């Protein structure tokens, strides 16, 4: 059973064909990074326009690369939310049109469920399985959520960020320091060159649900540190690097980053990782998890991966490979597969929902 899936919730136009919920026959991702990079973040109107440009060729390429014809497909899946509504609309409307034209059923997928299924998909590919109940930490540019995942993919929300998402904190700090967008990958590459103990960041104790996150205080602490350390010249030099035609390499960034700033980056990243893993492990312990799933763009972070693997947690920790951690459509097809088996189809009148909850 082959599913063609379309993902367009933020700034990647993606399509994939996955067979039987486990074999990725194709996975195409058209990134809009070059469009949004110079603005230091995703511009929703530009994202919709870029999706419109990319959607037809991306879907065509996914179908071709998978060696499938329309007749080989059992269903078409699309992300219905959460995300930018103008972006979601492009992928969902195209999916609906294809379903109508080809007489195929439509499967509506929650983007966060997709991120969780990225791990399930890879475990299946490897011939292993994720043990349930699992605790899933989804950390990306738009979300930082902790879900209890029961067998049969039933979800319960245990905690979430009250302000910025973890990826957003990476992006805002990088922008403030002159590294451009997206900030996570750049900070990840520079952090190993600094001392993570050099700058002490403290997190306020959470009132109410202690499994919730808050990253805005950390962002403000970095801002205060920058204001106190006379950094205008080095930040201006890095912004100038961003205006060059070629994307700066890690060596370019290292040459433009004094030791003290590397220490700041390392300490900031260390603080985010500690925050994520402390609450994820507390949640996992509280619900008696048999495994921990970490997914979303921030799951690419090498420091987070290393810290999670060396934390001595009493259950296996699963990360998707980097290509399946950031937004892609293979994870949407994987999440759609159990719905196809259960005959859970959506009507062609289903609407995109910017704030669609998973649980
Ligand atoms: O899942 P994703 O592709 O899109 C959303 O659903 O938001 O995640 C993108 C986010 C961005 O904030 C980006 O800075 C962050 O993931 N990210 C990283 C890394 N790679 C991407 N954050 C930390 N370390 C990384 N290596
Ligand atoms: Zn995402």
Coordinates of C-alpha atoms and ligand atoms in Angstrom, one line a residue:
X1 CA 0.0 0.0 0.0
X2 CA 1.6 3.2 -1.2
X3 CA 0.8 6.6 0.3
X4 CA 1.8 9.9 -1.4
X5 CA 2.2 12.5 1.3
X6 CA 2.5 16.3 1.1
X7 CA 3.9 18.5 3.8
X8 CA 3.8 22.3 3.6
X9 CA 3.2 23.6 7.2
X10 CA 6.1 26.0 7.4
X11 CA 9.0 26.8 5.0
X12 CA 9.7 23.4 3.3
X13 CA 7.6 22.1 0.4
X14 CA 7.9 18.3 0.7
X15 CA 6.4 15.2 -0.9
X16 CA 7.1 11.5 -0.4
X17 CA 5.9 8.1 -1.3
X18 CA 6.1 5.5 1.4
X19 CA 5.1 1.8 1.0
X20 CA 3.4 -0.1 3.8
X21 CA 4.3 2.6 6.4
X22 CA 8.0 1.5 6.3
X23 CA 9.7 1.7 2.9
X24 CA 10.6 5.3 1.8
X25 CA 10.4 5.1 -2.0
X26 CA 11.1 8.8 -2.4
X27 CA 11.3 11.9 -0.2
X28 CA 11.7 15.3 -1.8
X29 CA 12.2 18.5 0.2
X30 CA 12.4 21.9 -1.4
X31 CA 13.8 24.3 1.2
X32 CA 13.0 28.0 1.2
X33 CA 16.0 28.9 3.3
X34 CA 17.4 31.2 0.8
X35 CA 14.1 33.2 0.6
X36 CA 13.8 33.7 4.4
X37 CA 17.4 33.8 5.4
X38 CA 17.9 37.5 4.8
X39 CA 14.9 38.3 6.9
X40 CA 16.1 36.4 9.9
X41 CA 13.0 34.2 10.1
X42 CA 10.1 32.8 8.1
X43 CA 8.0 35.5 6.3
X44 CA 4.5 33.8 6.0
X45 CA 3.4 35.6 2.8
X46 CA 6.7 34.6 1.1
X47 CA 6.3 31.1 2.3
X48 CA 2.9 30.7 0.7
X49 CA 4.2 32.0 -2.6
X50 CA 7.2 29.7 -2.6
X51 CA 4.9 26.7 -1.8
X52 CA 2.7 27.6 -4.8
X53 CA 5.8 27.6 -7.0
X54 CA 7.3 24.4 -5.7
X55 CA 4.3 22.1 -5.0
X56 CA 3.6 20.8 -8.5
X57 CA 7.3 19.9 -9.4
X58 CA 8.0 18.5 -5.9
X59 CA 5.0 16.2 -6.0
X60 CA 5.8 15.1 -9.6
X61 CA 9.4 14.4 -8.6
X62 CA 8.3 12.4 -5.6
X63 CA 6.0 10.3 -7.7
X64 CA 8.6 9.8 -10.4
X65 CA 11.5 8.9 -8.1
X66 CA 9.3 6.3 -6.3
X67 CA 8.6 4.6 -9.6
X68 CA 4.9 4.9 -8.9
X69 CA 2.0 5.8 -11.1
X70 CA -1.3 7.3 -9.8
X71 CA -2.8 3.8 -10.0
X72 CA -0.2 2.4 -7.6
X73 CA -1.4 4.8 -4.8
X74 CA -3.8 3.7 -2.1
X75 CA -4.3 7.2 -0.6
X76 CA -2.9 10.8 -0.5
X77 CA -2.0 12.3 2.9
X78 CA -1.5 15.9 3.8
X79 CA -0.6 17.9 6.8
X80 CA -3.7 19.8 8.1
X81 CA -2.1 21.6 11.0
X82 CA -0.5 23.0 13.1
X83 CA 1.4 25.5 11.0
X84 CA 1.2 28.7 9.0
X85 CA -2.3 28.7 7.6
X86 CA -1.4 30.1 4.2
X87 CA 1.4 27.4 3.8
X88 CA -0.9 24.6 5.0
X89 CA -3.5 25.6 2.5
X90 CA -1.3 25.1 -0.5
X91 CA -0.4 21.5 0.3
X92 CA -3.8 20.6 1.6
X93 CA -5.7 22.1 -1.4
X94 CA -3.4 20.4 -3.8
X95 CA -3.8 17.1 -2.1
X96 CA -7.6 17.5 -2.1
X97 CA -7.5 18.3 -5.9
X98 CA -5.4 15.2 -6.6
X99 CA -7.8 13.0 -4.5
X100 CA -10.8 14.4 -6.4
X101 CA -9.2 14.0 -9.8
X102 CA -7.8 10.5 -9.2
X103 CA -10.6 9.2 -7.0
X104 CA -8.2 8.5 -4.1
X105 CA -9.0 8.9 -0.3
X106 CA -7.5 11.8 1.6
X107 CA -5.8 11.2 4.9
X108 CA -5.4 14.3 7.2
X109 CA -2.2 14.3 9.4
X110 CA -1.2 16.4 12.4
X111 CA 2.3 17.7 11.8
X112 CA 3.4 16.8 15.4
X113 CA 2.2 13.2 14.9
X114 CA 4.3 13.2 11.7
X115 CA 7.4 14.2 13.7
X116 CA 6.8 11.3 16.2
X117 CA 6.3 8.9 13.3
X118 CA 9.7 9.8 11.8
X119 CA 11.2 7.6 14.6
X120 CA 8.6 4.8 14.2
X121 CA 9.3 4.8 10.5
X122 CA 13.0 4.4 10.9
X123 CA 12.7 1.7 13.6
X124 CA 10.4 -0.3 11.2
X125 CA 13.0 0.2 8.3
X126 CA 15.7 -1.2 10.6
X127 CA 13.4 -4.1 11.5
X128 CA 13.1 -3.1 15.1
X129 CA 10.3 -1.5 17.0
X130 CA 9.7 1.4 19.4
X131 CA 8.6 0.2 22.9
X132 CA 5.3 1.7 24.1
X133 CA 4.3 3.6 26.2
X134 CA 6.8 6.1 24.9
X135 CA 7.6 9.7 25.9
X136 CA 7.9 11.9 22.8
X137 CA 9.7 15.2 22.9
X138 CA 8.9 17.2 19.8
X139 CA 11.3 20.2 19.6
X140 CA 11.3 22.4 16.5
X141 CA 11.0 26.0 15.4
X142 CA 7.4 26.2 16.3
X143 CA 6.9 23.5 19.0
X144 CA 8.4 22.2 22.2
X145 CA 5.9 19.5 23.4
X146 CA 6.1 16.5 25.6
X147 CA 3.6 13.7 24.7
X148 CA 2.8 10.4 26.3
X149 CA 2.4 8.0 23.4
X150 CA 0.4 4.8 24.1
X151 CA 0.3 1.7 21.9
X152 CA -2.0 2.4 19.0
X153 CA -0.8 6.0 18.8
X154 CA -3.0 7.5 21.5
X155 CA -1.5 10.8 22.8
X156 CA -1.6 12.8 26.0
X157 CA 0.0 16.2 26.3
X158 CA 2.2 16.3 29.4
X159 CA 4.0 19.7 28.9
X160 CA 4.8 22.3 26.4
X161 CA 6.5 25.7 26.1
X162 CA 4.7 28.7 27.5
X163 CA 6.5 31.1 25.2
X164 CA 9.3 30.4 22.6
X165 CA 9.9 27.0 21.1
X166 CA 13.4 25.6 21.6
X167 CA 14.3 26.1 17.9
X168 CA 12.9 29.6 18.1
X169 CA 15.3 30.3 21.0
X170 CA 18.2 29.0 18.8
X171 CA 17.0 31.2 15.9
X172 CA 16.5 34.3 17.9
X173 CA 19.9 34.1 19.7
X174 CA 21.6 33.4 16.4
X175 CA 19.9 36.4 14.8
X176 CA 20.8 38.7 17.7
X177 CA 24.5 37.7 17.4
X178 CA 24.6 38.1 13.6
X179 CA 24.5 34.5 12.4
X180 CA 21.3 34.6 10.3
X181 CA 18.5 32.1 9.9
X182 CA 18.1 29.3 10.8
X183 CA 20.3 29.6 13.9
X184 CA 20.2 26.0 15.2
X185 CA 22.6 24.4 12.8
X186 CA 25.2 27.3 13.1
X187 CA 25.1 27.3 16.9
X188 CA 25.4 23.5 16.9
X189 CA 28.6 23.7 14.8
X190 CA 30.2 26.5 16.8
X191 CA 29.2 25.3 20.4
X192 CA 31.9 22.5 20.6
X193 CA 34.5 25.3 20.2
X194 CA 33.4 27.1 23.4
X195 CA 33.2 26.3 27.1
X196 CA 29.7 25.3 28.1
X197 CA 30.4 26.2 31.8
X198 CA 31.6 29.7 31.0
X199 CA 28.3 31.6 31.3
X200 CA 25.8 30.5 34.0
X201 CA 22.2 30.6 32.9
X202 CA 19.5 30.0 35.4
X203 CA 15.9 29.0 34.7
X204 CA 13.0 30.3 36.7
X205 CA 11.0 27.6 38.6
X206 CA 7.8 26.8 36.7
X207 CA 4.6 27.6 38.6
X208 CA 1.7 25.2 37.8
X209 CA 2.7 22.3 35.5
X210 CA 6.4 21.7 36.2
X211 CA 6.7 19.8 32.9
X212 CA 6.2 23.0 30.9
X213 CA 9.1 24.8 29.3
X214 CA 10.0 28.5 29.1
X215 CA 12.8 29.8 26.9
X216 CA 12.1 33.5 26.7
X217 CA 14.0 34.2 30.0
X218 CA 17.1 32.5 28.5
X219 CA 16.8 34.6 25.4
X220 CA 16.6 37.8 27.5
X221 CA 19.6 36.7 29.6
X222 CA 21.6 36.3 26.3
X223 CA 20.5 39.8 25.3
X224 CA 21.6 41.3 28.6
X225 CA 24.9 39.6 28.3
X226 CA 25.4 40.9 24.8
X227 CA 24.5 44.5 26.0
X228 CA 27.0 44.2 28.9
X229 CA 29.9 43.0 26.7
X230 CA 30.3 45.6 23.9
X231 CA 29.8 43.3 21.0
X232 CA 28.6 45.7 18.2
X233 CA 31.8 45.4 16.1
X234 CA 31.9 41.6 15.9
X235 CA 28.1 41.4 15.3
X236 CA 28.4 43.9 12.4
X237 CA 31.3 41.8 11.0
X238 CA 29.2 38.7 11.0
X239 CA 26.2 40.5 9.5
X240 CA 28.5 41.6 6.7
X241 CA 29.5 37.9 6.1
X242 CA 25.8 37.1 5.6
X243 CA 25.6 39.7 2.8
X244 CA 28.3 37.9 0.8
X245 CA 27.0 35.8 -2.1
X246 CA 28.3 32.5 -0.7
X247 CA 26.9 31.1 2.5
X248 CA 29.5 31.4 5.3
X249 CA 31.3 28.1 6.2
X250 CA 32.0 27.0 9.8
X251 CA 35.6 28.3 9.3
X252 CA 34.3 31.7 8.3
X253 CA 32.1 31.8 11.4
X254 CA 34.9 30.6 13.6
X255 CA 37.2 33.4 12.2
X256 CA 34.5 36.0 13.0
X257 CA 33.7 34.7 16.5
X258 CA 35.9 35.6 19.5
X259 CA 36.5 33.0 22.2
X260 CA 34.2 34.8 24.6
X261 CA 31.3 34.5 22.1
X262 CA 32.0 30.9 21.5
X263 CA 31.7 30.4 25.3
X264 CA 28.4 32.2 25.2
X265 CA 27.1 30.0 22.4
X266 CA 28.3 26.8 24.1
X267 CA 26.7 27.8 27.4
X268 CA 23.4 28.8 25.8
X269 CA 23.2 25.5 23.9
X270 CA 24.1 23.6 27.1
X271 CA 21.3 25.4 28.9
X272 CA 18.7 24.5 26.3
X273 CA 19.8 20.9 26.2
X274 CA 19.7 20.6 30.0
X275 CA 16.2 22.1 30.1
X276 CA 14.9 19.7 27.4
X277 CA 16.4 16.6 28.8
X278 CA 15.5 17.4 32.5
X279 CA 11.8 17.8 31.7
X280 CA 11.7 14.9 29.2
X281 CA 13.3 12.5 31.6
X282 CA 11.0 13.7 34.5
X283 CA 8.0 13.1 32.2
X284 CA 9.2 9.7 31.1
X285 CA 9.8 8.7 34.7
X286 CA 6.3 10.0 35.7
X287 CA 4.5 8.0 33.1
X288 CA 6.6 4.9 33.2
X289 CA 7.9 5.2 29.6
X290 CA 9.6 2.3 28.0
X291 CA 11.3 4.5 25.5
X292 CA 12.1 8.2 24.7
X293 CA 11.5 9.6 21.2
X294 CA 13.2 13.0 20.4
X295 CA 12.1 14.5 17.1
X296 CA 11.7 17.9 15.3
X297 CA 14.4 20.1 13.9
X298 CA 16.2 20.6 17.2
X299 CA 16.7 16.8 17.4
X300 CA 19.4 17.4 14.8
X301 CA 21.5 19.0 17.5
X302 CA 24.6 17.0 18.0
X303 CA 25.0 18.2 21.6
X304 CA 21.5 17.1 22.4
X305 CA 22.0 13.7 20.8
X306 CA 25.3 13.1 22.7
X307 CA 23.8 14.3 26.0
X308 CA 20.7 12.1 25.6
X309 CA 22.8 9.0 24.7
X310 CA 25.2 9.5 27.6
X311 CA 22.6 10.4 30.3
X312 CA 22.3 6.8 31.4
X313 CA 18.6 6.8 31.0
X314 CA 16.9 3.4 31.9
X315 CA 15.1 3.1 28.5
X316 CA 16.2 3.4 24.9
X317 CA 16.4 6.9 23.3
X318 CA 15.4 7.2 19.7
X319 CA 16.4 10.1 17.4
X320 CA 15.4 10.2 13.7
X321 CA 18.3 10.6 11.2
X322 CA 18.8 14.3 10.6
X323 CA 16.9 14.3 7.2
X324 CA 13.9 12.9 9.0
X325 CA 14.2 15.2 12.0
X326 CA 13.5 18.4 10.1
X327 CA 10.3 18.9 8.2
X328 CA 9.7 16.2 5.5
X329 CA 6.8 14.3 4.0
X330 CA 8.0 10.7 4.6
X331 CA 7.0 11.2 8.3
X332 CA 3.6 12.4 7.2
X333 CA 3.1 9.3 5.0
X334 CA 4.3 7.1 8.0
X335 CA 1.7 8.8 10.3
X336 CA -1.0 8.3 7.7
X337 CA -0.4 4.5 7.3
X338 CA -2.2 3.4 10.5
X339 CA -5.1 5.7 9.5
X340 CA -5.2 4.0 6.0
X341 CA -5.3 0.6 7.6
X342 CA -8.1 1.8 10.0
X343 CA -10.0 3.5 7.1
X344 CA -9.8 6.9 8.8
X345 CA -10.2 9.2 5.8
X346 CA -11.0 12.9 5.7
X347 CA -13.7 14.6 3.8
X348 CA -12.6 17.0 1.0
X349 CA -14.2 19.8 3.0
X350 CA -11.6 19.5 5.8
X351 CA -10.0 22.9 6.7
X352 CA -6.4 23.7 7.5
X353 CA -6.0 24.5 11.2
X354 CA -3.1 26.7 12.3
X355 CA -3.4 25.7 15.9
X356 CA -4.5 22.1 15.5
X357 CA -3.7 20.2 18.8
X358 CA -2.5 16.6 18.9
X359 CA -3.9 16.0 22.3
Ligands
LIG1 O1 11.1 20.7 12.4 P1 11.6 21.9 11.7 O2 12.3 21.7 10.4 O3 10.4 22.9 11.4 C1 9.4 23.2 12.3 O4 8.4 22.5 12.4 O5 9.6 24.3 13.0 O6 12.6 22.7 12.7 C2 13.3 23.8 12.4 C3 14.0 24.3 13.6 C4 14.7 25.7 13.5 O7 14.3 26.5 14.6 C5 16.1 25.3 13.5 O8 17.0 26.3 14.0 C6 16.1 24.1 14.4 O9 15.0 23.4 14.1 N1 17.3 23.3 14.1 C7 18.3 23.1 15.1 C8 19.3 22.3 14.4 N2 18.9 22.0 13.1 C9 17.7 22.7 13.0 N3 18.4 23.5 16.3 C10 19.5 23.1 17.0 N4 20.5 22.4 16.5 C11 20.5 21.9 15.2 N5 21.4 21.2 14.6
LIG2 ZN1 8.2 20.5 12.1

